[in-house]
Short mmCIF file of C-alpha atoms in Angstrom, two decimals:
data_model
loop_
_atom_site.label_atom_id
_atom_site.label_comp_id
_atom_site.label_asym_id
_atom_site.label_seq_id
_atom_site.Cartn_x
_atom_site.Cartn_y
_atom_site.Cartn_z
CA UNK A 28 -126.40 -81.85 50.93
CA UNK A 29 -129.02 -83.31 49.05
CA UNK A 30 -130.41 -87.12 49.20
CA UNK A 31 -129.20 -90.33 46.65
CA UNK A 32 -132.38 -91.29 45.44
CA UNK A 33 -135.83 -90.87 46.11
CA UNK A 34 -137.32 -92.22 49.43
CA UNK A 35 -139.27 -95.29 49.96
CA UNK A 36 -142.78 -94.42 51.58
CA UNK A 37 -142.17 -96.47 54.42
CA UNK A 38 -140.46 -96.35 57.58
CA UNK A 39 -136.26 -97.39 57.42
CA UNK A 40 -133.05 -96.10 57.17
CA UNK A 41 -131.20 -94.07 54.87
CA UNK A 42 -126.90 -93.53 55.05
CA UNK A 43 -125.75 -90.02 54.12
CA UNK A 44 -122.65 -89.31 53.62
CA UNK A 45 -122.27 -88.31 57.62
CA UNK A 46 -123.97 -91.60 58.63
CA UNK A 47 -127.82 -93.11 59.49
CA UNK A 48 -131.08 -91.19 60.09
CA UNK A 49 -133.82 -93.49 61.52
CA UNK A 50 -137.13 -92.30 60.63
CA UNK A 51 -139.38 -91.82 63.09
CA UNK A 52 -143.13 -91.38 61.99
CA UNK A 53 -144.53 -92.23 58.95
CA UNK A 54 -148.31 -90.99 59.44
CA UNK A 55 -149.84 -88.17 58.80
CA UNK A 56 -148.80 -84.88 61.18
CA UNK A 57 -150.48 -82.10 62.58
CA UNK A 58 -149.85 -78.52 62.58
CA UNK A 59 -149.68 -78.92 65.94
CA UNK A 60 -147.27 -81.82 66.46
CA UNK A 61 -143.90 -80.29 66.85
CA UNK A 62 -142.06 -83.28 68.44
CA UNK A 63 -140.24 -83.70 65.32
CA UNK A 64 -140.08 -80.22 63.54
CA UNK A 65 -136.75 -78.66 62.98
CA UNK A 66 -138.27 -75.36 61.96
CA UNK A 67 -141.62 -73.07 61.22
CA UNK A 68 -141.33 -70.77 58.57
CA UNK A 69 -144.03 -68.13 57.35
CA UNK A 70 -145.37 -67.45 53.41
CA UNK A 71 -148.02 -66.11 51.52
CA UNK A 72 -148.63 -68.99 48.98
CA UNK A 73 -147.95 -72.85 48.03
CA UNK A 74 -144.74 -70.93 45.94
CA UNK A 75 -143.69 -68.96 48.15
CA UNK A 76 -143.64 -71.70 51.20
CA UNK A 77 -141.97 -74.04 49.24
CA UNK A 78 -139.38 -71.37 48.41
CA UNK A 79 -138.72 -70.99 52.26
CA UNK A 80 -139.14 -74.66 52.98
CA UNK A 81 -137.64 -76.61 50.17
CA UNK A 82 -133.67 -74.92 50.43
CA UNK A 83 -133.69 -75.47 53.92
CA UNK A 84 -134.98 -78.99 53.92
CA UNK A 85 -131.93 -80.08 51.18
CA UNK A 86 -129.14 -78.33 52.83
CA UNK A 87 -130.37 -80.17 55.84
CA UNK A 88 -129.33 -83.58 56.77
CA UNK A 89 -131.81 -84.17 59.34
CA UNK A 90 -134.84 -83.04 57.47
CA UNK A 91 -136.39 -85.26 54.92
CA UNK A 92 -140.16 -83.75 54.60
CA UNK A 93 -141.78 -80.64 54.09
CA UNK A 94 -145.25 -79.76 55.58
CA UNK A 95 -147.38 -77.31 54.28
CA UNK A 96 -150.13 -76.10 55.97
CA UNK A 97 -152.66 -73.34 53.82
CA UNK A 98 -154.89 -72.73 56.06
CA UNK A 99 -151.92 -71.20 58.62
CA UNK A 100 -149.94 -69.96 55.88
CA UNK A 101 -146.83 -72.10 57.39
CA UNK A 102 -144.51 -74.70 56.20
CA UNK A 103 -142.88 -76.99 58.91
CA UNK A 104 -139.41 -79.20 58.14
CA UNK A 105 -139.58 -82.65 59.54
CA UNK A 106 -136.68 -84.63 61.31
CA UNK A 107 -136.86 -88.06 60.08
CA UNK A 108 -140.51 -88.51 58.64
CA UNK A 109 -141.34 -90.46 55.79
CA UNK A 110 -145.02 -88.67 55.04
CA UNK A 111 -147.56 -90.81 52.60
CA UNK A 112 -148.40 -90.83 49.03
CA UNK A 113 -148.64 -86.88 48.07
CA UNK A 114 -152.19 -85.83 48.23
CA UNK A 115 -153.38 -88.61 50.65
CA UNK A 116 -154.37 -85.74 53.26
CA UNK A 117 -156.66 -86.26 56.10
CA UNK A 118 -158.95 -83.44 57.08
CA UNK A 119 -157.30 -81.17 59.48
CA UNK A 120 -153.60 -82.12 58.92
CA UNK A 121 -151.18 -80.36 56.59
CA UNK A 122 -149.89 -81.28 53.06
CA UNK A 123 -147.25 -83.75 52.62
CA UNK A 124 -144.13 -83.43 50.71
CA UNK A 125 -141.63 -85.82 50.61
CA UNK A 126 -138.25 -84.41 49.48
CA UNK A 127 -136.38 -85.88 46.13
CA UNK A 128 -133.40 -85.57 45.04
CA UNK A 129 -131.83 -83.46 42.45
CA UNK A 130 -128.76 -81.87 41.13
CA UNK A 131 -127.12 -79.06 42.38
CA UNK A 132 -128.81 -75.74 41.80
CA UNK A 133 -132.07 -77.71 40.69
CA UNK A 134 -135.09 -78.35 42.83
CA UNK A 135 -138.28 -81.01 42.85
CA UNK A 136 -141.09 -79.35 40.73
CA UNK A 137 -144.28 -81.47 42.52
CA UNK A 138 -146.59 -80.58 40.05
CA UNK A 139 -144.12 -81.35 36.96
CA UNK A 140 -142.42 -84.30 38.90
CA UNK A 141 -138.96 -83.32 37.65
CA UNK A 142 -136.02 -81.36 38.97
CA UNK A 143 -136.21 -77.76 37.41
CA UNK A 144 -133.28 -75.02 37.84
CA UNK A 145 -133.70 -73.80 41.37
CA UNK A 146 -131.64 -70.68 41.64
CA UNK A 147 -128.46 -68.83 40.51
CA UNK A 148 -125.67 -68.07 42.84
CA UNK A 149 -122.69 -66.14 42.61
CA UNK A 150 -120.03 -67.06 45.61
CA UNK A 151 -117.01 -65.85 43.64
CA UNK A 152 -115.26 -69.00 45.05
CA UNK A 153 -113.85 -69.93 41.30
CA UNK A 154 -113.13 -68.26 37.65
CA UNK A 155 -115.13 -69.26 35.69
CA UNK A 156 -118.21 -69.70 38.18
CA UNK A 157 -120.97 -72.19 36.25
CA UNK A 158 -123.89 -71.26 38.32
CA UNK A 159 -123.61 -67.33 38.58
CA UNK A 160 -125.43 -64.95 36.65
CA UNK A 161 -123.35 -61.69 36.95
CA UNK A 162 -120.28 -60.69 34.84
CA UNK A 163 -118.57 -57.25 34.67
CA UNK A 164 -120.12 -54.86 32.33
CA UNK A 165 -118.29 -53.53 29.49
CA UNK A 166 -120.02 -49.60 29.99
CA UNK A 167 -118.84 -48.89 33.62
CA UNK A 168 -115.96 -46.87 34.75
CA UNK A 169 -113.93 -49.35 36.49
CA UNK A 170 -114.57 -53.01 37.49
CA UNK A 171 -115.27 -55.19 40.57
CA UNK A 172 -112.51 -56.92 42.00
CA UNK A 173 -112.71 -60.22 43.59
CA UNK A 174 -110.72 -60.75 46.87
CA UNK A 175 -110.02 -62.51 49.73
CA UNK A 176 -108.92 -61.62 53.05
CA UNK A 177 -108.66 -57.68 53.82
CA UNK A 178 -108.38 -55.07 51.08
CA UNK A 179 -105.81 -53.13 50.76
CA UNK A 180 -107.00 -49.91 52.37
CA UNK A 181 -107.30 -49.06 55.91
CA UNK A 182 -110.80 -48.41 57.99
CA UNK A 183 -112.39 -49.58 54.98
CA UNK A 184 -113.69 -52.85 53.16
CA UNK A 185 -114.42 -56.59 54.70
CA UNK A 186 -111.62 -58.29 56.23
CA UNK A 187 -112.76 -61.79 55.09
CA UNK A 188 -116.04 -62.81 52.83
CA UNK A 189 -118.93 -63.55 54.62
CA UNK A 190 -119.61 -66.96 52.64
CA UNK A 191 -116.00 -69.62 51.64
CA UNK A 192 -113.01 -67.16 51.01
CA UNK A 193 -113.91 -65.37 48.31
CA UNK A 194 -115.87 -61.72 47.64
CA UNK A 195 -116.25 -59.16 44.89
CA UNK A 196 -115.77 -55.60 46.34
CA UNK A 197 -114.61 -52.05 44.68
CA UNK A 198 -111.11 -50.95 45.41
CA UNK A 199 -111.82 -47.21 45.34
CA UNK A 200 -108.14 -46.14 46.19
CA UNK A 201 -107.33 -44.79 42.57
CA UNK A 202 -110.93 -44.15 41.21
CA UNK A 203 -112.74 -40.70 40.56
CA UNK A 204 -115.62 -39.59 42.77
CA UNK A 205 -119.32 -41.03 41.37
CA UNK A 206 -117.09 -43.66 38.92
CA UNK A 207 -119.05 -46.65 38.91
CA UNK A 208 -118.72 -50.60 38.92
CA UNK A 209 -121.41 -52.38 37.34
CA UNK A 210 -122.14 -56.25 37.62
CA UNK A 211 -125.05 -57.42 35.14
CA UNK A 212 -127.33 -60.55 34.38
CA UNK A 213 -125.87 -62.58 31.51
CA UNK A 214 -128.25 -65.31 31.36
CA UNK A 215 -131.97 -65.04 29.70
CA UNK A 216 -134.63 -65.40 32.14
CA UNK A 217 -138.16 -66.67 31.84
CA UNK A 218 -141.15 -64.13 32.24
CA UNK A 219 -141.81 -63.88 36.05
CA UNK A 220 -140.63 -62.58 39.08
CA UNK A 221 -137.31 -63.57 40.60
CA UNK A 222 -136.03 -63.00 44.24
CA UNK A 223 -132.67 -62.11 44.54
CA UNK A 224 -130.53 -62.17 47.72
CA UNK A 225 -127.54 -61.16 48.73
CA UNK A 226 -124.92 -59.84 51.62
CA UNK A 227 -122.95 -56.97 51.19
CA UNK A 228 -120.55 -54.58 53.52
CA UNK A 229 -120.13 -51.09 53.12
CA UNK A 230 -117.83 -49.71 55.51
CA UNK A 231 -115.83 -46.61 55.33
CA UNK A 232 -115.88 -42.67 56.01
CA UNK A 233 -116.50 -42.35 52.07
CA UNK A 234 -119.36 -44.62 51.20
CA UNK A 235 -120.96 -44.05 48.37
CA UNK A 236 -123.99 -45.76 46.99
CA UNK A 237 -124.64 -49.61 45.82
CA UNK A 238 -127.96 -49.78 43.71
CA UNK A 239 -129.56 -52.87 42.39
CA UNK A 240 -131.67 -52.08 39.08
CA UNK A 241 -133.60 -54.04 36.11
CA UNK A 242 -133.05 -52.72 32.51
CA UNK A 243 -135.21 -53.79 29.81
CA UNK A 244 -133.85 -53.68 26.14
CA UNK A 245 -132.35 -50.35 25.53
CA UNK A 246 -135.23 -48.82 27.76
CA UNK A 247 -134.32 -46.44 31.23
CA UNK A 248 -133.12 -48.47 34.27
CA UNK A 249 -135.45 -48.75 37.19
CA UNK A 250 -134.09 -49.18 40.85
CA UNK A 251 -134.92 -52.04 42.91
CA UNK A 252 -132.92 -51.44 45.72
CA UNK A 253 -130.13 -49.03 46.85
CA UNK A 254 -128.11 -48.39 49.76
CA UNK A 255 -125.85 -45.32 50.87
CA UNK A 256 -123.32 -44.62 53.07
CA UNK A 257 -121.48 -46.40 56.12
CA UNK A 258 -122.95 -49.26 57.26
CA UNK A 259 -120.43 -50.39 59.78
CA UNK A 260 -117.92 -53.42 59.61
CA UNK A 261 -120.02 -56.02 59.41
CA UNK A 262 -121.81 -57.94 56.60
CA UNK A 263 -125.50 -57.24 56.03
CA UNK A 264 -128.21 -59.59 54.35
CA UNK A 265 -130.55 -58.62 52.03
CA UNK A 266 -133.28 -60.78 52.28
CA UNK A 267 -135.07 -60.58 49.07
CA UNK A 268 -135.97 -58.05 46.37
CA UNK A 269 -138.42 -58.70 43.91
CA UNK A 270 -137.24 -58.37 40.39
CA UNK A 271 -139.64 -58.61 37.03
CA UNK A 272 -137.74 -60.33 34.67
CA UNK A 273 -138.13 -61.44 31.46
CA UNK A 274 -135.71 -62.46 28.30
CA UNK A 275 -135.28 -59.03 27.35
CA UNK A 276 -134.12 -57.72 30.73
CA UNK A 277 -131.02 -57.72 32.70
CA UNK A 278 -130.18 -57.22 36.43
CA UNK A 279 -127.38 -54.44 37.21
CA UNK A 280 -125.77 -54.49 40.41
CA UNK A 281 -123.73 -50.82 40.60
CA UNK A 282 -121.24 -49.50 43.17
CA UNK A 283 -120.22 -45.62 42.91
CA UNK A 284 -116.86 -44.40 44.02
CA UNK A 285 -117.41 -41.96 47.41
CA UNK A 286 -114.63 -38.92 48.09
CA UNK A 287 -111.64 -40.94 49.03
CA UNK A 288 -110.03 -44.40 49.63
CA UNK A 289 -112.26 -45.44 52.42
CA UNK A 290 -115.34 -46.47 50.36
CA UNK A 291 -114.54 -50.14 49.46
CA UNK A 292 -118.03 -52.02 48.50
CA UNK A 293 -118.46 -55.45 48.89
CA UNK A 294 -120.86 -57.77 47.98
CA UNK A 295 -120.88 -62.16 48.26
CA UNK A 296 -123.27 -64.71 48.11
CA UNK A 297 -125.80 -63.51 45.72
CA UNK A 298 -128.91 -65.90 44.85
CA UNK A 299 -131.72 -65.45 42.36
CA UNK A 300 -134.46 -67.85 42.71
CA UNK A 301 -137.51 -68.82 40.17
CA UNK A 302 -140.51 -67.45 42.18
CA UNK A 303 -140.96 -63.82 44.32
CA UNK A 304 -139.76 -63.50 47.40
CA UNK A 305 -141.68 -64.92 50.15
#
């Protein structure tokens, strides 16, 4: 859910579309002053804090500023606090960040002062999807299928998506052993490192193998990540693998066909976002 407009720097009220926040402060707060903090998350750098913070902060209704703090390495959300003017920072106090509103998929670059795309993300929820980056590759074996609900084997596969209604999974009941699926990027990126995210299932006697690789140009694929065997019914979250990309390189996502019908792969709710993972 993400705010109208930007926010006056003052103290009021705002109506979302589930009702009326009253602010509450509108002064500077310490890193110490939780009476108003929804959350605490860790990072590394201004980036990568504002990667944690800034998601969370516009999916939430009750948040409306972020608080960075260097000097702990720690960004706090704030329920109903209008900070000051950006950069009016007392000593020993955090940074202010007030959030603003953008589209969708973008986010509020503070140094540019404009909404930037924010992130890809694939939730197979409609055909076609504007805001994913994956599409079924026209060198693999056999394709991804998206689904709802159970597959069609037994002791194998999801029985619902993790995220809405909707998943991409491999329905190995008809496939060769080591056949594979392959998913890949078809959007250029800009020079830098993206995070991707993602949850995936892999339940079954027969598991094979689900890989996540970057391929530049026609040169060897390199694995990022990779996963083998059964996992257990249950969806798992990956929380971030760090992926050097550029406009000559593509992301694969590839599941291989194990010994029989009980090695359904599924994946849902993949992200890629601008910066490396925090």
């Amino acid at each position: 859910m993400y705010f109208v407009g930007s926010l006056p720097i003052m103290v009021g009220v705002i109506e979302l579309i589930s009702g009326c926040i009253q602010f509450k402060f509108s002064r500077e707060v310490s890193f110490f002053d939780n009476s108003q903090v929804i959350g605490t998350y860790p990072g590394s750098s201004e980036q990568g804090l504002f990667g944690v913070c800034g998601p969370r902060c516009d999916n939430d209704i009750r948040c409306n500023a972020i608080d960075i703090c260097y000097e702990k390495f720690q960004c706090k959300l704030i329920n109903g606090w209008t900070p000051p003017a950006p950069g009016n920072v007392s000593e020993g106090v955090c940074r202010q960040f007030q959030m603003q509103a953008c589209p969708d998929g973008y986010f509020f670059d503070r140094k540019n002062l404009t909404c930037i795309n924010y992130y890809y993300i694939c939730n197979f929820e409609s055909d076609p999807e504007l805001t994913c980056f994956l599409s079924e590759s026209l060198s693999d074996e056999f394709n991804w299928t998206t689904h709802k609900g159970s597959t069609s084997s037994t002791n194998t596969g999801p029985s619902s998506a993790y995220h809405g209604l909707h998943y991409k999974y491999i329905e190995t009941s008809a496939i060769q052993l080591g056949q594979r699926a392959v998913l890949e990027s078809s959007k250029t990126f800009q020079a830098k490192t993206y995070c991707l995210t993602m949850y995936y299932h892999m339940y079954g006697a027969t598991i094979n193998t689900l890989t996540i690789r970057t391929q530049k140009g026609n040169s060897a694929a390199i694995n990022r990540w990779k996963m083998s065997g059964n996992q257990g019914n249950v969806w798992h979250y990956l929380s971030g693998v760090n992926l050097p990309l550029d406009s000559q390189t593509k992301i694969i996502i590839e599941a291989t066909k194990g010994s029989s019908h009980t090695g359904d792969t599924a994946i849902d709710y993949v992200e890629l976002r601008p910066f490396a993972c925090p």
